[in-house]
Short mmCIF file of C-alpha atoms in Angstrom, two decimals:
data_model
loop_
_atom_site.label_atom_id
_atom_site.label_comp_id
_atom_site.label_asym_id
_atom_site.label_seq_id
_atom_site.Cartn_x
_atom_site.Cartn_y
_atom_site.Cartn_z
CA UNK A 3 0.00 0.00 0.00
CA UNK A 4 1.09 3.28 -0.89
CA UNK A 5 1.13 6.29 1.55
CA UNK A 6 0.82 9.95 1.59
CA UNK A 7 4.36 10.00 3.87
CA UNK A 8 7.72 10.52 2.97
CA UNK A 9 10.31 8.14 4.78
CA UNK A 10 10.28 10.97 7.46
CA UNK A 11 6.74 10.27 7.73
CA UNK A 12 6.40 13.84 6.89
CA UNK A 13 2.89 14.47 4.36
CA UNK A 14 4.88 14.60 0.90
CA UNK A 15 3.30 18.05 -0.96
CA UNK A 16 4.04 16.42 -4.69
CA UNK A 17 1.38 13.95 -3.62
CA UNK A 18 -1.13 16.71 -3.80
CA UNK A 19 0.33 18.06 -6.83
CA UNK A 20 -0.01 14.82 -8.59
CA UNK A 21 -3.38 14.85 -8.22
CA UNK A 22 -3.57 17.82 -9.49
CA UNK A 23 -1.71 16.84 -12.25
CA UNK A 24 -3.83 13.58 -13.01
CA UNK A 25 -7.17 15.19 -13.30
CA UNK A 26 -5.93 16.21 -16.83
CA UNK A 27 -5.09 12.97 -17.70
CA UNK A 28 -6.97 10.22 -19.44
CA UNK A 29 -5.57 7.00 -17.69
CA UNK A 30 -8.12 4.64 -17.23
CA UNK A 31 -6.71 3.72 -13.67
CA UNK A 32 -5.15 7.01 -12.03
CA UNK A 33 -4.85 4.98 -8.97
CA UNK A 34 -2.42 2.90 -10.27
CA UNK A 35 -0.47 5.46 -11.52
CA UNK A 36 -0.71 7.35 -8.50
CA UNK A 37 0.58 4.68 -6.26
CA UNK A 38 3.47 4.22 -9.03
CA UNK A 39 4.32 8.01 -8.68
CA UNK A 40 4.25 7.98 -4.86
CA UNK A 41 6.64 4.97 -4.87
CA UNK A 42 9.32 7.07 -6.38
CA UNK A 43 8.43 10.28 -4.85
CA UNK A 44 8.85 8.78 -1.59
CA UNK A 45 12.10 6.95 -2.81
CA UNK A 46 13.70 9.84 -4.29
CA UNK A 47 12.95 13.53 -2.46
CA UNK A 48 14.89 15.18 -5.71
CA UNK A 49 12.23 13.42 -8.02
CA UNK A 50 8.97 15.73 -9.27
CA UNK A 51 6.20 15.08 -11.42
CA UNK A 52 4.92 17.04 -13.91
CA UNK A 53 2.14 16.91 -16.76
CA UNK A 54 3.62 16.49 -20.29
CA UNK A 55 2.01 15.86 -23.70
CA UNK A 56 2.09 12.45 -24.59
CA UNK A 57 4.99 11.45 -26.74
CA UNK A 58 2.65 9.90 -29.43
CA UNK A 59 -0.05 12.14 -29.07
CA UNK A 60 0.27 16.10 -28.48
CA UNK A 61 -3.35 16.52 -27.41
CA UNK A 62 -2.95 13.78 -24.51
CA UNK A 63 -1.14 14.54 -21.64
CA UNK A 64 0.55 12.03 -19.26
CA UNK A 65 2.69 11.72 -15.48
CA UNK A 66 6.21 12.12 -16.45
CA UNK A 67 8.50 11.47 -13.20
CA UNK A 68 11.48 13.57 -13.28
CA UNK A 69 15.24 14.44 -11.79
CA UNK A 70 17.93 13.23 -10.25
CA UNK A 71 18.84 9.54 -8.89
CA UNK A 72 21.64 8.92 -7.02
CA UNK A 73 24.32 6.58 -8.04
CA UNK A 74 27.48 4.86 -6.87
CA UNK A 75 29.90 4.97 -9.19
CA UNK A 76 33.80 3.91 -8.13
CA UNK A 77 32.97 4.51 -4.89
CA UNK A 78 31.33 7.70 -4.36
CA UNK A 79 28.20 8.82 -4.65
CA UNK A 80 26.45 10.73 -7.97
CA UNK A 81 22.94 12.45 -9.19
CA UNK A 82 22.14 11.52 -12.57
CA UNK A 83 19.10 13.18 -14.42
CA UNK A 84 16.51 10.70 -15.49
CA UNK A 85 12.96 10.92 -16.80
CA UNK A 86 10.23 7.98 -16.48
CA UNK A 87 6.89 8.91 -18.73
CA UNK A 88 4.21 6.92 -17.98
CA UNK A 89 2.30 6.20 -21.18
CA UNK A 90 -1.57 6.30 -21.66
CA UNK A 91 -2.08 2.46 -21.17
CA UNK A 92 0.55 1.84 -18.68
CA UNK A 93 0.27 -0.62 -16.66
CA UNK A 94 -0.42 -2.69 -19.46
CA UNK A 95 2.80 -1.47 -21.49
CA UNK A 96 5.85 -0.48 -19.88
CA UNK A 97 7.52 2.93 -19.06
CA UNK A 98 8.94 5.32 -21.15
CA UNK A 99 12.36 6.06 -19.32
CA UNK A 100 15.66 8.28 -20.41
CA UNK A 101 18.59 9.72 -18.98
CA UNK A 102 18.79 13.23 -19.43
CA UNK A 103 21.61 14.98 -21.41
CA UNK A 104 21.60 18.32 -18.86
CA UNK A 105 24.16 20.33 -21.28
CA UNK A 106 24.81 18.56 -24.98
CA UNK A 107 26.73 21.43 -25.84
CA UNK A 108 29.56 19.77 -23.11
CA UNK A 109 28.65 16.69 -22.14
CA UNK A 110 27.44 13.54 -24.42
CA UNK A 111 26.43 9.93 -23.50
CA UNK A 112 27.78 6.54 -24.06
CA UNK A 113 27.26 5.79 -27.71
CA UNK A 114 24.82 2.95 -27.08
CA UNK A 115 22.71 5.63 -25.89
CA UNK A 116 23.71 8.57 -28.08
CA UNK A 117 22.12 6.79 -30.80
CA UNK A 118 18.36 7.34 -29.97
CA UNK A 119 18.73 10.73 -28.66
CA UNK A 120 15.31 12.86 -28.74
CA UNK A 121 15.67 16.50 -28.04
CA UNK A 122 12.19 17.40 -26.04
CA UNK A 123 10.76 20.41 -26.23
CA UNK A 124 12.42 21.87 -23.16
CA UNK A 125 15.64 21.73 -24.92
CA UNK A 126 17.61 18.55 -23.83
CA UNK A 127 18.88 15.68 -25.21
CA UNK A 128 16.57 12.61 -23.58
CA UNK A 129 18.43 9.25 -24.24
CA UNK A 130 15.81 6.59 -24.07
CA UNK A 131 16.61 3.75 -22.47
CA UNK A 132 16.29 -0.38 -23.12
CA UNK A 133 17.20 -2.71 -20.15
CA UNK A 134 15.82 -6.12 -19.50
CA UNK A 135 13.46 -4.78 -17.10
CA UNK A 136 11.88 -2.24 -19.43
CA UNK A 137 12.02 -4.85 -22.32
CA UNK A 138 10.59 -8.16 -19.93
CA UNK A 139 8.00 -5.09 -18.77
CA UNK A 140 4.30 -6.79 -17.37
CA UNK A 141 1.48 -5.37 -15.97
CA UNK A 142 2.46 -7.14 -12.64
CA UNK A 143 6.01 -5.75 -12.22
CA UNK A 144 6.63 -3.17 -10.27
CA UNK A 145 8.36 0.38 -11.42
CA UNK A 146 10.98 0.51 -8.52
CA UNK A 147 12.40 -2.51 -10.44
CA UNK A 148 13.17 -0.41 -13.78
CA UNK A 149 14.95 2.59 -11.31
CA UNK A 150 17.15 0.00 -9.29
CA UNK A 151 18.46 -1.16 -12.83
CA UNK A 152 19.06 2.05 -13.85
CA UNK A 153 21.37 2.82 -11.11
CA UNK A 154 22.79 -0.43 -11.25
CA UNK A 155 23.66 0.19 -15.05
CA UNK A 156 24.85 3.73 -14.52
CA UNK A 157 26.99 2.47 -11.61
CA UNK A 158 28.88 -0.07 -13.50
CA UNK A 159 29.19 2.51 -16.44
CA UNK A 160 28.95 6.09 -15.98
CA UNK A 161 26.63 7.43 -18.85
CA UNK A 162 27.72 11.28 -19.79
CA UNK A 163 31.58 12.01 -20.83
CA UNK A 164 32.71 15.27 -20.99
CA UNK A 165 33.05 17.13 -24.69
CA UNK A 166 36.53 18.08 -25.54
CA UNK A 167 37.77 19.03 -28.54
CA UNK A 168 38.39 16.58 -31.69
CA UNK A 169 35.22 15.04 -30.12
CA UNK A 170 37.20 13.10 -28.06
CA UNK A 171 35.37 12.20 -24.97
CA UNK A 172 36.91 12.90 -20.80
CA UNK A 173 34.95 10.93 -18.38
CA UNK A 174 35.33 12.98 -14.77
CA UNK A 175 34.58 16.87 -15.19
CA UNK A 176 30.42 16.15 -14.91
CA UNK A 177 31.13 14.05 -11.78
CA UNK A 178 33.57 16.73 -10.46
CA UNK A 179 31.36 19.90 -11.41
CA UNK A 180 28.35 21.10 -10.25
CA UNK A 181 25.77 21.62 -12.96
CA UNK A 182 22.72 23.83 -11.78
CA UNK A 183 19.40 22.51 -13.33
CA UNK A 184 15.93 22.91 -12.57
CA UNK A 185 15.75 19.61 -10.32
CA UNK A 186 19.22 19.73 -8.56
CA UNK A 187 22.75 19.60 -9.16
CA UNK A 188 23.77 17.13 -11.94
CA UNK A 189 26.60 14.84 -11.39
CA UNK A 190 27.30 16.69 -8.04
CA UNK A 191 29.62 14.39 -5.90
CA UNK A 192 28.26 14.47 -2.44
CA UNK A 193 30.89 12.52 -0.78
CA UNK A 194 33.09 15.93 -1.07
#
């Protein structure tokens, strides 16, 4: 069962807002979605959700699930941008779920992901992404499955290089740097 609490058992005020944000929505089960949404909210405190149109469909609008997720990589401790977009039928088909390119004009991602970049209206680079979880999706499983691959994935490989010039590629300057964006700092290391 899903609950209105945050793991400080503080009321968590994006709980409201999805509501809000649902009511504009054509899911046929909103309760699913909502319990989906509070899973991760309550996870992840630098995760929001907003109301986007539909990939598909411009005139629909679905719960897209956005920010930062912590990762371990090498030892210490990173926040990589993702998105999850649940679709108009989900549960019955599977997430739609990217890492987010915060800067393409410095950074760029692993070539198995630079491949399908989309760049979204807001201006970045959205690298969707294909992992046996996503793939193997069912109605049954649950979405904190996809988000503990993800950071397992992104902890074994990390999945934004630096841009230098001759397009040669300098993994350590995002994970060193703090990027400013609209959910957090990106690649901040917080075991400094």
């Amino acid at each position: 069962m899903h609950s209105l609490y945050n793991q400080s058992n503080k009321v968590n005020p994006k709980v409201y807002k999805l509501d809000g944000l649902l009511v504009s929505t054509s899911y046929q089960n909103k309760q699913v979605i909502k319990g989906c949404c509070q899973e991760l909210l309550n996870a992840y405190d630098s995760l929001d959700v907003y109301n986007v149109p539909n990939p598909g469909k411009q005139s629909a609008r679905v719960i897209e699930v956005q920010g930062t997720i912590p990762i371990n990589f090498k030892g210490r401790v990173y926040h990589i941008m993702a998105s999850i977009i649940l679709p108009p039928y989900f549960p019955n088909v599977a997430p739609l779920v990217h890492l987010i390119n915060p800067d393409s004009k410095r950074f760029v991602a692993l070539q198995k992901y630079d491949t399908k970049k989309i760049l979204f209206p807001n201006g970045k680079y959205y690298y969707p992404l294909s992992f046996s979880e996503i793939q193997n999706w069912s109605s049954h499983k649950q979405i904190m499955r996809i988000v503990k691959q993800l950071v397992q994935e992104f902890s074994a490989e990390y999945p934004l290089y630096e841009q230098t010039n001759q397009s040669t590629l300098f993994k350590g300057s995002l994970m060193n740097n703090q990027l400013q964006s609209k959910t957090g700092y990106v690649g901040q290391n917080t075991n400094a």
